CSV table of C-alpha atoms in Angstrom, one decimal:
chain,number,residue,atom,x,y,z
A,1120,UNK,CA,80.7,108.6,101.2
A,1121,UNK,CA,80.8,111.1,104.1
A,1122,UNK,CA,78.8,111.5,107.3
A,1123,UNK,CA,77.2,114.8,107.7
A,1124,UNK,CA,75.6,117.0,108.5
A,1125,UNK,CA,73.9,116.4,111.9
A,1126,UNK,CA,70.8,118.3,111.0
A,1127,UNK,CA,69.1,118.3,114.4
A,1128,UNK,CA,72.1,119.0,116.6
A,1129,UNK,CA,73.5,115.5,117.1
A,1130,UNK,CA,70.0,113.9,117.3
A,1131,UNK,CA,70.0,112.9,113.6
A,1132,UNK,CA,73.0,111.8,111.6
A,1133,UNK,CA,72.9,111.8,107.8
A,1134,UNK,CA,75.2,109.5,105.8
A,1135,UNK,CA,75.8,111.0,102.3
A,1136,UNK,CA,76.9,108.7,99.5
A,1137,UNK,CA,78.4,109.7,96.2
A,1138,UNK,CA,76.0,109.8,93.3
A,1139,UNK,CA,76.6,110.0,89.5
A,1140,UNK,CA,79.7,111.0,87.6
A,1141,UNK,CA,79.6,114.7,86.7
A,1142,UNK,CA,81.3,116.8,84.0
A,1143,UNK,CA,83.3,118.8,86.7
A,1144,UNK,CA,85.1,115.6,87.6
A,1145,UNK,CA,85.2,114.0,84.2
A,1146,UNK,CA,89.0,114.4,83.7
A,1147,UNK,CA,89.8,113.0,87.1
A,1148,UNK,CA,87.4,110.1,86.8
A,1149,UNK,CA,88.8,109.2,83.3
A,1150,UNK,CA,92.4,109.4,84.7
A,1151,UNK,CA,91.5,107.1,87.6
A,1152,UNK,CA,89.7,104.8,85.2
A,1153,UNK,CA,92.9,104.5,83.1
A,1154,UNK,CA,95.0,103.9,86.2
A,1155,UNK,CA,92.5,101.2,87.3
A,1156,UNK,CA,92.9,99.6,83.9
A,1157,UNK,CA,96.7,99.5,84.3
A,1158,UNK,CA,96.2,97.8,87.7
A,1159,UNK,CA,94.0,95.1,86.1
A,1160,UNK,CA,96.5,94.5,83.4
A,1161,UNK,CA,99.3,94.2,85.9
A,1162,UNK,CA,97.2,91.9,88.0
A,1163,UNK,CA,96.8,89.7,84.9
A,1164,UNK,CA,100.6,89.5,84.4
A,1165,UNK,CA,101.1,88.6,88.1
A,1166,UNK,CA,98.5,85.8,87.8
A,1167,UNK,CA,100.2,84.5,84.7
A,1168,UNK,CA,103.7,84.4,86.4
A,1169,UNK,CA,102.2,82.7,89.5
A,1170,UNK,CA,100.6,80.1,87.4
A,1171,UNK,CA,103.8,79.5,85.4
A,1172,UNK,CA,105.8,79.2,88.6
A,1173,UNK,CA,103.4,76.5,89.9
A,1174,UNK,CA,103.6,74.6,86.7
A,1175,UNK,CA,107.4,74.7,86.8
A,1176,UNK,CA,107.3,73.0,90.2
A,1177,UNK,CA,108.0,75.9,92.5
A,1178,UNK,CA,106.9,75.6,96.0
A,1179,UNK,CA,106.4,79.2,97.0
A,1180,UNK,CA,106.7,82.8,95.7
A,1181,UNK,CA,109.0,85.4,97.3
A,1182,UNK,CA,107.7,87.8,99.9
A,1183,UNK,CA,108.0,90.8,97.5
A,1184,UNK,CA,105.7,89.0,95.0
A,1185,UNK,CA,102.9,88.7,97.6
A,1186,UNK,CA,103.3,92.3,98.7
A,1187,UNK,CA,102.9,93.4,95.1
A,1188,UNK,CA,99.9,91.0,94.7
A,1189,UNK,CA,98.2,92.4,97.8
A,1190,UNK,CA,98.8,96.0,96.6
A,1191,UNK,CA,97.3,95.3,93.2
A,1192,UNK,CA,94.3,93.3,94.7
A,1193,UNK,CA,93.3,96.2,96.9
A,1194,UNK,CA,93.6,98.7,94.1
A,1195,UNK,CA,91.6,96.6,91.8
A,1196,UNK,CA,88.4,96.7,93.9
A,1197,UNK,CA,85.8,99.4,93.2
A,1198,UNK,CA,82.9,100.8,95.1
A,1199,UNK,CA,80.2,100.5,92.4
A,1200,UNK,CA,76.5,101.4,92.4
A,1201,UNK,CA,75.6,98.0,93.7
A,1202,UNK,CA,77.9,98.3,96.7
A,1203,UNK,CA,76.5,101.8,97.4
A,1204,UNK,CA,72.9,100.5,97.2
A,1205,UNK,CA,73.7,97.6,99.6
A,1206,UNK,CA,75.5,100.0,102.0
A,1207,UNK,CA,72.6,102.4,102.0
A,1208,UNK,CA,70.1,99.6,102.7
A,1209,UNK,CA,72.2,98.4,105.6
A,1210,UNK,CA,72.6,101.9,107.1
A,1211,UNK,CA,69.0,103.0,106.7
A,1212,UNK,CA,68.0,101.0,109.8
A,1213,UNK,CA,70.0,103.4,112.0
A,1214,UNK,CA,70.8,106.5,109.9
A,1215,UNK,CA,69.2,108.7,107.4
A,1216,UNK,CA,71.0,108.1,104.1
A,1217,UNK,CA,71.2,110.6,101.2
A,1218,UNK,CA,72.6,109.9,97.8
A,1219,UNK,CA,74.1,113.0,96.4
A,1220,UNK,CA,73.5,114.0,92.8
A,1221,UNK,CA,77.2,114.1,92.3
A,1222,UNK,CA,80.0,114.2,94.9
A,1223,UNK,CA,79.1,113.7,98.6
A,1224,UNK,CA,81.4,116.5,99.7
A,1225,UNK,CA,79.8,119.0,97.3
A,1226,UNK,CA,76.4,118.0,98.6
A,1227,UNK,CA,77.5,118.5,102.2
A,1228,UNK,CA,79.2,121.8,101.3
A,1229,UNK,CA,75.9,123.0,99.9
A,1230,UNK,CA,73.5,122.0,102.7
A,1231,UNK,CA,75.6,122.2,105.8
A,1232,UNK,CA,74.7,124.8,108.5
A,1233,UNK,CA,76.7,126.4,111.3
A,1234,UNK,CA,75.5,123.8,113.9
A,1235,UNK,CA,76.4,120.8,111.8
A,1236,UNK,CA,79.5,118.6,112.4
A,1237,UNK,CA,80.8,116.9,109.3
A,1238,UNK,CA,82.8,113.6,109.5
A,1239,UNK,CA,84.9,113.0,106.4
A,1240,UNK,CA,88.4,111.9,105.4
A,1241,UNK,CA,88.3,114.3,102.5
A,1242,UNK,CA,90.1,117.5,103.5
A,1243,UNK,CA,88.4,119.5,100.7
A,1244,UNK,CA,85.1,119.3,102.6
A,1245,UNK,CA,86.6,121.6,105.3
A,1246,UNK,CA,87.1,124.4,102.7
A,1247,UNK,CA,83.4,124.8,101.8
A,1248,UNK,CA,82.0,128.1,103.2
A,1249,UNK,CA,79.1,126.4,105.0
A,1250,UNK,CA,81.3,123.8,106.9
A,1251,UNK,CA,82.3,125.1,110.3
A,1252,UNK,CA,83.3,122.0,112.2
A,1253,UNK,CA,84.8,118.8,110.8
A,1254,UNK,CA,85.9,115.5,112.3
A,1255,UNK,CA,88.6,113.9,110.2
A,1256,UNK,CA,89.5,110.2,110.9
A,1257,UNK,CA,93.2,109.3,110.5
A,1258,UNK,CA,94.8,105.9,111.1
A,1259,UNK,CA,97.2,105.5,114.1
A,1260,UNK,CA,98.6,102.1,115.2
A,1261,UNK,CA,96.0,100.3,113.1
A,1262,UNK,CA,93.1,102.2,114.6
A,1263,UNK,CA,91.2,105.3,113.6
A,1264,UNK,CA,91.8,108.5,115.6
A,1265,UNK,CA,89.2,111.3,115.1
A,1266,UNK,CA,90.6,114.8,114.9
A,1267,UNK,CA,88.2,117.7,115.4
A,1268,UNK,CA,88.8,120.8,113.3
A,1269,UNK,CA,87.3,124.1,114.2
A,1270,UNK,CA,87.3,126.4,111.2
A,1271,UNK,CA,87.5,129.6,113.3
A,1272,UNK,CA,90.6,128.4,115.1
A,1273,UNK,CA,92.2,127.2,111.9
A,1274,UNK,CA,91.6,130.5,110.1
A,1275,UNK,CA,93.0,132.4,113.1
A,1276,UNK,CA,96.1,130.4,113.0
A,1277,UNK,CA,96.5,130.7,109.2
A,1278,UNK,CA,95.7,134.5,109.4
A,1279,UNK,CA,93.0,134.1,106.6
A,1280,UNK,CA,89.2,134.4,106.4
A,1281,UNK,CA,86.6,131.9,105.4
A,1282,UNK,CA,86.4,133.2,101.7
A,1283,UNK,CA,90.2,132.9,101.5
A,1284,UNK,CA,90.0,129.2,102.4
A,1285,UNK,CA,87.5,128.6,99.6
A,1286,UNK,CA,89.9,130.2,97.1
A,1287,UNK,CA,92.8,128.3,98.6
A,1288,UNK,CA,91.0,125.0,97.9
A,1289,UNK,CA,90.4,126.1,94.3
A,1290,UNK,CA,94.1,126.8,93.5
A,1291,UNK,CA,96.0,124.3,95.7
A,1292,UNK,CA,95.2,121.0,93.8
A,1293,UNK,CA,91.9,119.1,94.0
A,1294,UNK,CA,89.8,116.6,92.1
A,1295,UNK,CA,88.9,119.3,89.5
A,1296,UNK,CA,92.1,121.2,88.8
A,1297,UNK,CA,95.8,120.7,89.5
A,1298,UNK,CA,97.8,123.5,91.2
A,1299,UNK,CA,100.2,125.8,89.5
A,1300,UNK,CA,103.6,123.9,89.5
A,1301,UNK,CA,105.5,124.9,92.7
A,1302,UNK,CA,102.4,126.4,94.3
A,1303,UNK,CA,100.9,123.8,96.6
A,1304,UNK,CA,99.1,124.4,99.9
A,1305,UNK,CA,101.9,125.6,102.1
A,1306,UNK,CA,103.3,128.0,99.5
A,1307,UNK,CA,99.8,129.3,98.7
A,1308,UNK,CA,99.0,130.0,102.3
A,1309,UNK,CA,102.0,132.3,102.4
A,1310,UNK,CA,100.9,134.0,99.2
A,1311,UNK,CA,97.4,134.5,100.5
A,1312,UNK,CA,98.8,136.0,103.7
A,1313,UNK,CA,100.7,138.6,101.7
A,1314,UNK,CA,97.6,139.5,99.7
A,1315,UNK,CA,95.6,139.8,102.9
A,1316,UNK,CA,98.1,142.4,104.2
A,1317,UNK,CA,96.7,144.8,101.6
A,1318,UNK,CA,93.1,144.5,102.7
A,1319,UNK,CA,90.1,142.2,102.6
A,1320,UNK,CA,88.9,141.0,99.2
A,1321,UNK,CA,86.0,139.0,97.8
A,1322,UNK,CA,86.6,135.4,96.6
A,1323,UNK,CA,86.7,136.6,93.0
A,1324,UNK,CA,89.1,139.4,93.8
A,1325,UNK,CA,91.4,137.2,95.8
A,1326,UNK,CA,91.6,134.7,92.9
A,1327,UNK,CA,92.4,137.4,90.4
A,1328,UNK,CA,95.1,138.9,92.6
A,1329,UNK,CA,96.6,135.4,93.2
A,1330,UNK,CA,96.8,134.7,89.5
A,1331,UNK,CA,98.4,138.1,88.9
A,1332,UNK,CA,100.9,137.6,91.6
A,1333,UNK,CA,101.8,134.1,90.2
A,1334,UNK,CA,101.9,135.5,86.6
A,1335,UNK,CA,99.6,132.7,85.5
A,1336,UNK,CA,97.0,132.6,82.7
A,1337,UNK,CA,95.1,129.7,84.4
A,1338,UNK,CA,91.5,130.4,85.2
A,1339,UNK,CA,90.4,127.4,87.4
A,1340,UNK,CA,86.9,127.8,86.1
A,1341,UNK,CA,85.7,124.3,86.9
A,1342,UNK,CA,87.1,124.2,90.4
A,1343,UNK,CA,85.8,127.7,91.0
A,1344,UNK,CA,82.3,126.7,90.0
A,1345,UNK,CA,82.4,123.7,92.4
A,1346,UNK,CA,83.9,125.5,95.5
A,1347,UNK,CA,82.3,128.9,94.9
A,1348,UNK,CA,78.8,127.7,93.8
A,1349,UNK,CA,78.7,123.9,94.5
A,1350,UNK,CA,78.1,123.6,90.7
A,1351,UNK,CA,79.4,120.2,89.4
A,1352,UNK,CA,78.0,120.6,85.9
A,1353,UNK,CA,75.9,118.0,84.1
A,1354,UNK,CA,75.5,114.4,85.0
A,1355,UNK,CA,77.5,111.9,82.8
A,1356,UNK,CA,76.9,108.3,82.0
A,1357,UNK,CA,78.8,105.8,84.2
A,1358,UNK,CA,82.0,104.4,82.8
A,1359,UNK,CA,81.9,100.9,81.3
A,1360,UNK,CA,84.2,98.7,83.3
A,1361,UNK,CA,82.6,95.4,82.4
A,1362,UNK,CA,85.6,94.1,80.4
A,1363,UNK,CA,88.1,95.2,83.0
A,1364,UNK,CA,86.0,93.5,85.8
A,1365,UNK,CA,85.8,90.3,83.8
A,1366,UNK,CA,89.5,90.3,83.3
A,1367,UNK,CA,90.1,91.0,87.0
A,1368,UNK,CA,87.9,88.2,88.1
A,1369,UNK,CA,89.6,85.7,85.8
A,1370,UNK,CA,93.0,86.8,87.2
A,1371,UNK,CA,91.7,86.1,90.7
A,1372,UNK,CA,90.5,82.6,89.7
A,1373,UNK,CA,94.0,81.9,88.2
A,1374,UNK,CA,95.7,83.2,91.3
A,1375,UNK,CA,93.6,80.9,93.5
A,1376,UNK,CA,94.4,77.9,91.4
A,1377,UNK,CA,98.1,78.8,91.3
A,1378,UNK,CA,98.2,79.2,95.1
A,1379,UNK,CA,96.7,75.8,95.6
A,1380,UNK,CA,99.2,74.3,93.2
A,1381,UNK,CA,102.1,75.9,95.0
A,1382,UNK,CA,100.9,74.5,98.3
A,1383,UNK,CA,100.5,71.1,96.7
A,1384,UNK,CA,104.1,71.3,95.4
A,1385,UNK,CA,105.3,71.8,99.0
A,1386,UNK,CA,103.6,68.7,100.4
A,1387,UNK,CA,103.5,68.9,104.2
A,1388,UNK,CA,106.9,70.6,104.6
A,1389,UNK,CA,105.3,73.6,106.1
A,1390,UNK,CA,104.5,71.7,109.3
A,1391,UNK,CA,107.8,69.9,109.5
A,1392,UNK,CA,109.7,73.2,109.3
A,1393,UNK,CA,108.2,74.3,112.6
A,1394,UNK,CA,109.8,71.4,114.4
A,1395,UNK,CA,113.2,71.2,112.7
A,1396,UNK,CA,116.7,72.4,113.5
A,1397,UNK,CA,117.2,75.2,115.9
A,1398,UNK,CA,114.3,74.8,118.3
A,1399,UNK,CA,113.1,71.3,118.6
A,1400,UNK,CA,113.8,68.6,121.2
A,1401,UNK,CA,113.6,65.8,118.6
A,1402,UNK,CA,113.4,65.3,114.9
A,1403,UNK,CA,110.3,64.3,113.0
A,1404,UNK,CA,109.8,60.8,111.7
A,1405,UNK,CA,111.1,61.2,108.1
A,1406,UNK,CA,109.3,58.0,107.1
A,1407,UNK,CA,105.8,58.8,108.2
A,1408,UNK,CA,105.8,62.7,108.1
A,1409,UNK,CA,102.9,62.7,110.4
A,1410,UNK,CA,102.3,65.3,113.0
A,1411,UNK,CA,101.4,63.9,116.4
A,1412,UNK,CA,99.1,65.7,118.9
A,1413,UNK,CA,102.0,66.5,121.2
A,1414,UNK,CA,104.0,68.0,118.3
A,1415,UNK,CA,100.9,70.1,117.2
A,1416,UNK,CA,100.7,71.5,120.8
A,1417,UNK,CA,104.4,72.4,120.6
A,1418,UNK,CA,103.9,74.2,117.3
A,1419,UNK,CA,100.8,76.1,118.6
A,1420,UNK,CA,102.6,77.1,121.8
A,1421,UNK,CA,105.7,78.3,120.0
A,1422,UNK,CA,103.7,80.3,117.5
A,1423,UNK,CA,101.7,81.9,120.3
A,1424,UNK,CA,104.8,82.8,122.2
A,1425,UNK,CA,106.5,84.2,119.1
A,1426,UNK,CA,103.4,86.3,118.2
A,1427,UNK,CA,103.2,87.6,121.7
A,1428,UNK,CA,106.9,88.6,121.7
A,1429,UNK,CA,106.7,90.4,118.4
A,1430,UNK,CA,103.4,92.3,119.3
A,1431,UNK,CA,105.0,93.5,122.6
A,1432,UNK,CA,108.2,94.5,120.8
A,1433,UNK,CA,106.2,96.3,118.2
A,1434,UNK,CA,104.3,98.4,120.8
A,1435,UNK,CA,107.7,99.4,122.4
A,1436,UNK,CA,109.2,100.2,119.0
A,1437,UNK,CA,106.3,102.4,117.8
A,1438,UNK,CA,106.3,104.4,121.1
A,1439,UNK,CA,110.1,104.8,121.0
A,1440,UNK,CA,110.0,106.1,117.5
A,1441,UNK,CA,107.2,108.6,118.3
A,1442,UNK,CA,109.4,109.9,121.2
A,1443,UNK,CA,112.4,110.0,118.9
A,1444,UNK,CA,110.6,112.0,116.2
A,1445,UNK,CA,109.1,114.4,118.8
A,1446,UNK,CA,112.5,115.0,120.4
A,1447,UNK,CA,114.2,115.7,117.1
A,1448,UNK,CA,111.5,118.0,115.8
A,1449,UNK,CA,111.2,120.0,119.0
A,1450,UNK,CA,114.9,120.3,119.8
A,1451,UNK,CA,116.1,120.7,116.2
A,1452,UNK,CA,119.1,118.4,117.1
A,1453,UNK,CA,120.2,115.3,115.2
A,1454,UNK,CA,117.8,116.2,112.3
A,1455,UNK,CA,120.0,114.1,110.0
A,1456,UNK,CA,118.7,111.0,111.8
A,1457,UNK,CA,115.3,111.5,110.2
A,1458,UNK,CA,116.7,110.4,106.9
A,1459,UNK,CA,118.0,107.2,108.4
A,1460,UNK,CA,114.5,106.1,109.3
A,1461,UNK,CA,113.8,105.4,105.6
A,1462,UNK,CA,117.2,103.9,104.6
A,1463,UNK,CA,117.8,100.3,104.0
A,1464,UNK,CA,120.7,98.9,105.9
A,1465,UNK,CA,123.1,96.0,105.9
A,1466,UNK,CA,121.5,92.8,104.4
A,1467,UNK,CA,118.5,94.9,103.3
A,1468,UNK,CA,117.3,95.3,106.9
A,1469,UNK,CA,115.5,98.6,107.5
A,1470,UNK,CA,115.2,100.7,110.6
A,1471,UNK,CA,112.2,98.8,111.9
A,1472,UNK,CA,113.7,95.3,111.5
A,1473,UNK,CA,116.9,96.4,113.3
A,1474,UNK,CA,114.9,98.1,116.1
A,1475,UNK,CA,112.7,95.1,116.7
A,1476,UNK,CA,115.7,92.8,116.8
A,1477,UNK,CA,117.3,95.2,119.3
A,1478,UNK,CA,114.3,95.1,121.6
A,1479,UNK,CA,113.9,91.3,121.4
A,1480,UNK,CA,117.5,90.4,121.9
A,1481,UNK,CA,118.3,93.1,124.4
A,1482,UNK,CA,121.2,94.8,122.5
A,1483,UNK,CA,122.1,96.3,119.2
A,1484,UNK,CA,123.1,93.5,116.8
A,1485,UNK,CA,126.7,93.2,115.6
A,1486,UNK,CA,125.5,93.2,112.0
A,1487,UNK,CA,123.8,96.6,112.2
A,1488,UNK,CA,125.5,98.9,109.8
A,1489,UNK,CA,126.6,102.5,110.2
A,1490,UNK,CA,123.4,103.9,108.6
A,1491,UNK,CA,121.2,102.6,111.5
A,1492,UNK,CA,123.6,102.3,114.5
A,1493,UNK,CA,123.5,106.0,115.5
A,1494,UNK,CA,119.7,106.2,115.5
A,1495,UNK,CA,119.4,102.9,117.4
A,1496,UNK,CA,121.8,104.2,120.0
A,1497,UNK,CA,119.6,107.3,120.4
A,1498,UNK,CA,116.5,105.1,120.8
A,1499,UNK,CA,118.4,103.0,123.4
A,1500,UNK,CA,119.3,106.1,125.3
A,1501,UNK,CA,115.7,107.1,125.6
A,1502,UNK,CA,115.1,104.1,128.0
A,1503,UNK,CA,118.4,103.7,129.7
A,1504,UNK,CA,120.9,100.9,129.4
A,1505,UNK,CA,119.1,98.3,131.5
A,1506,UNK,CA,115.6,98.6,130.1
A,1507,UNK,CA,116.0,96.1,127.2
A,1508,UNK,CA,118.1,93.7,129.3
A,1509,UNK,CA,115.3,93.6,131.9
A,1510,UNK,CA,112.5,92.7,129.6
A,1511,UNK,CA,111.1,89.3,130.3
A,1512,UNK,CA,110.1,87.1,127.3
A,1513,UNK,CA,108.5,83.6,127.3
A,1514,UNK,CA,111.1,80.9,128.3
A,1515,UNK,CA,111.2,79.1,125.0
A,1516,UNK,CA,113.8,78.6,122.3
A,1517,UNK,CA,111.9,80.2,119.4
A,1518,UNK,CA,114.0,83.1,118.4
A,1519,UNK,CA,115.3,81.5,115.2
A,1520,UNK,CA,113.7,81.0,112.8
A,1521,UNK,CA,110.2,81.9,114.0
A,1522,UNK,CA,110.9,85.4,115.3
A,1523,UNK,CA,113.0,86.3,112.3
A,1524,UNK,CA,110.1,85.4,110.0
A,1525,UNK,CA,107.5,87.3,112.1
A,1526,UNK,CA,109.7,90.4,112.4
A,1527,UNK,CA,110.1,90.5,108.6
A,1528,UNK,CA,106.3,90.2,108.1
A,1529,UNK,CA,105.4,92.8,110.7
A,1530,UNK,CA,107.9,95.4,109.4
A,1531,UNK,CA,105.8,96.4,106.4
A,1532,UNK,CA,102.8,97.0,108.7
A,1533,UNK,CA,104.8,99.2,111.1
A,1534,UNK,CA,106.0,101.2,108.1
A,1535,UNK,CA,102.4,102.1,107.5
A,1536,UNK,CA,102.0,103.3,111.1
A,1537,UNK,CA,105.2,105.3,110.7
A,1538,UNK,CA,103.8,106.8,107.5
A,1539,UNK,CA,100.8,108.1,109.4
A,1540,UNK,CA,103.2,109.6,112.0
A,1541,UNK,CA,104.9,111.4,109.2
A,1542,UNK,CA,101.5,112.7,107.9
A,1543,UNK,CA,100.6,114.0,111.3
A,1544,UNK,CA,103.9,115.8,111.8
A,1545,UNK,CA,104.3,117.0,108.3
A,1546,UNK,CA,104.7,120.8,108.9
A,1547,UNK,CA,107.6,120.3,111.2
A,1548,UNK,CA,109.2,117.5,109.2
A,1549,UNK,CA,109.1,119.5,106.0
A,1550,UNK,CA,111.1,122.3,107.7
A,1551,UNK,CA,113.6,119.7,108.8
A,1552,UNK,CA,113.9,118.2,105.3
A,1553,UNK,CA,115.0,121.6,104.0
A,1554,UNK,CA,117.5,122.0,106.9
A,1555,UNK,CA,118.9,118.5,106.4
A,1556,UNK,CA,119.3,118.4,102.6
A,1557,UNK,CA,119.4,122.1,101.6
A,1558,UNK,CA,118.0,123.4,98.3
A,1559,UNK,CA,117.0,119.9,97.2
A,1560,UNK,CA,114.7,119.8,100.2
A,1561,UNK,CA,112.6,122.7,98.9
A,1562,UNK,CA,111.9,120.7,95.8
A,1563,UNK,CA,111.2,117.6,97.9
A,1564,UNK,CA,108.5,119.4,99.9
A,1565,UNK,CA,106.1,119.5,96.9
A,1566,UNK,CA,106.7,115.8,96.4
A,1567,UNK,CA,105.9,115.2,100.1
A,1568,UNK,CA,102.6,117.1,99.8
A,1569,UNK,CA,101.7,114.9,96.8
A,1570,UNK,CA,102.6,111.7,98.7
A,1571,UNK,CA,100.4,112.8,101.7
A,1572,UNK,CA,97.4,113.4,99.4
A,1573,UNK,CA,97.9,110.0,97.8
A,1574,UNK,CA,98.3,108.2,101.1
A,1575,UNK,CA,95.1,109.8,102.5
A,1576,UNK,CA,93.2,108.9,99.3
A,1577,UNK,CA,94.4,105.3,99.8
A,1578,UNK,CA,93.1,105.3,103.3
């Protein structure tokens, strides 16, 4: 669904929900249906392996297993008609809710006026002729940031007109037609600019000249009907997902049972671990295995201190990395370090793990390999030599193993934040990719565009 348009100049907000499946999007919907089926099948295999592991007496599954399970679980959920109906009922108390006949973005593109502001995460909405102002939410540090896009300013910067942008949406890859291989958004903008140098053309003429210049026999008829005329074709029957949903729900039930069995196999070792070895003043009573109130307070305090340390270190790490990327992209120096941000290092530690450890312990670790040491030294130089050493942490001996565990778990989440930084700085970074790795970088740019589109859809 999308929010828009504000039909009485910010006094009335309309929430538009997707409607029925249409013929224009039939190929895309079938493709996504098949992909969803593969996710359900994979989830079934994961449930079976988890159940077998519990029956074999295993106490826990590896971190990578749970990361895969979490990814499959999120992808297995669908926004069906029942969810849309419940959402509409909940929103109608405060907003006007419209259910589109087909796609919400097409409905908005059809009825929007010059004074309307459209809020949507779908970039295609911005290309419709009637949409003049759009607010696009993007995730940053776990929160949504709302970016305001003014079409007149965007077109001026692109050196194109409003009709050109509509044609650009048709040919640059969308839900209705793929782009010509090698001709994604960035390349197409340059082609359109060359065509515009020869004069102003209608949408139909611009599309024709583009296809001639690309020596392509594609016609983009379906996408053209949608973006030119807001015509989605006929309404189709909904896809039957009943068998897949039944299979998914059975997998979830098996996963819950297996998880309980794994915990039962561990007994109460999870609690005892928090008081053992490196950071306890006394050992547990091995005979009783009971946790006293005092010991529970120690556990709670140490967990709280560890979480506080990691959260503070994370904020420092994210800000430092933003500064690092800004500096590299603006100065065009040390561009090779951008590649190191994504490399795994010694002992499988990635950039974020090594950076967090450096912040917490006050120095670059001896075990940091050559792939990350140069970039960590550059981060360290941003603050000055004494910054890390002067950070004050809770006076408690919890660094091992508690901080190690937390750092490993928070790393994946920071990677997501970093990915959004990459999305936001894509034009500059794509130029740097070509500079860093040469001709192979030109091929990689198209892959980067596809990755960004996929990441935005996931959001």
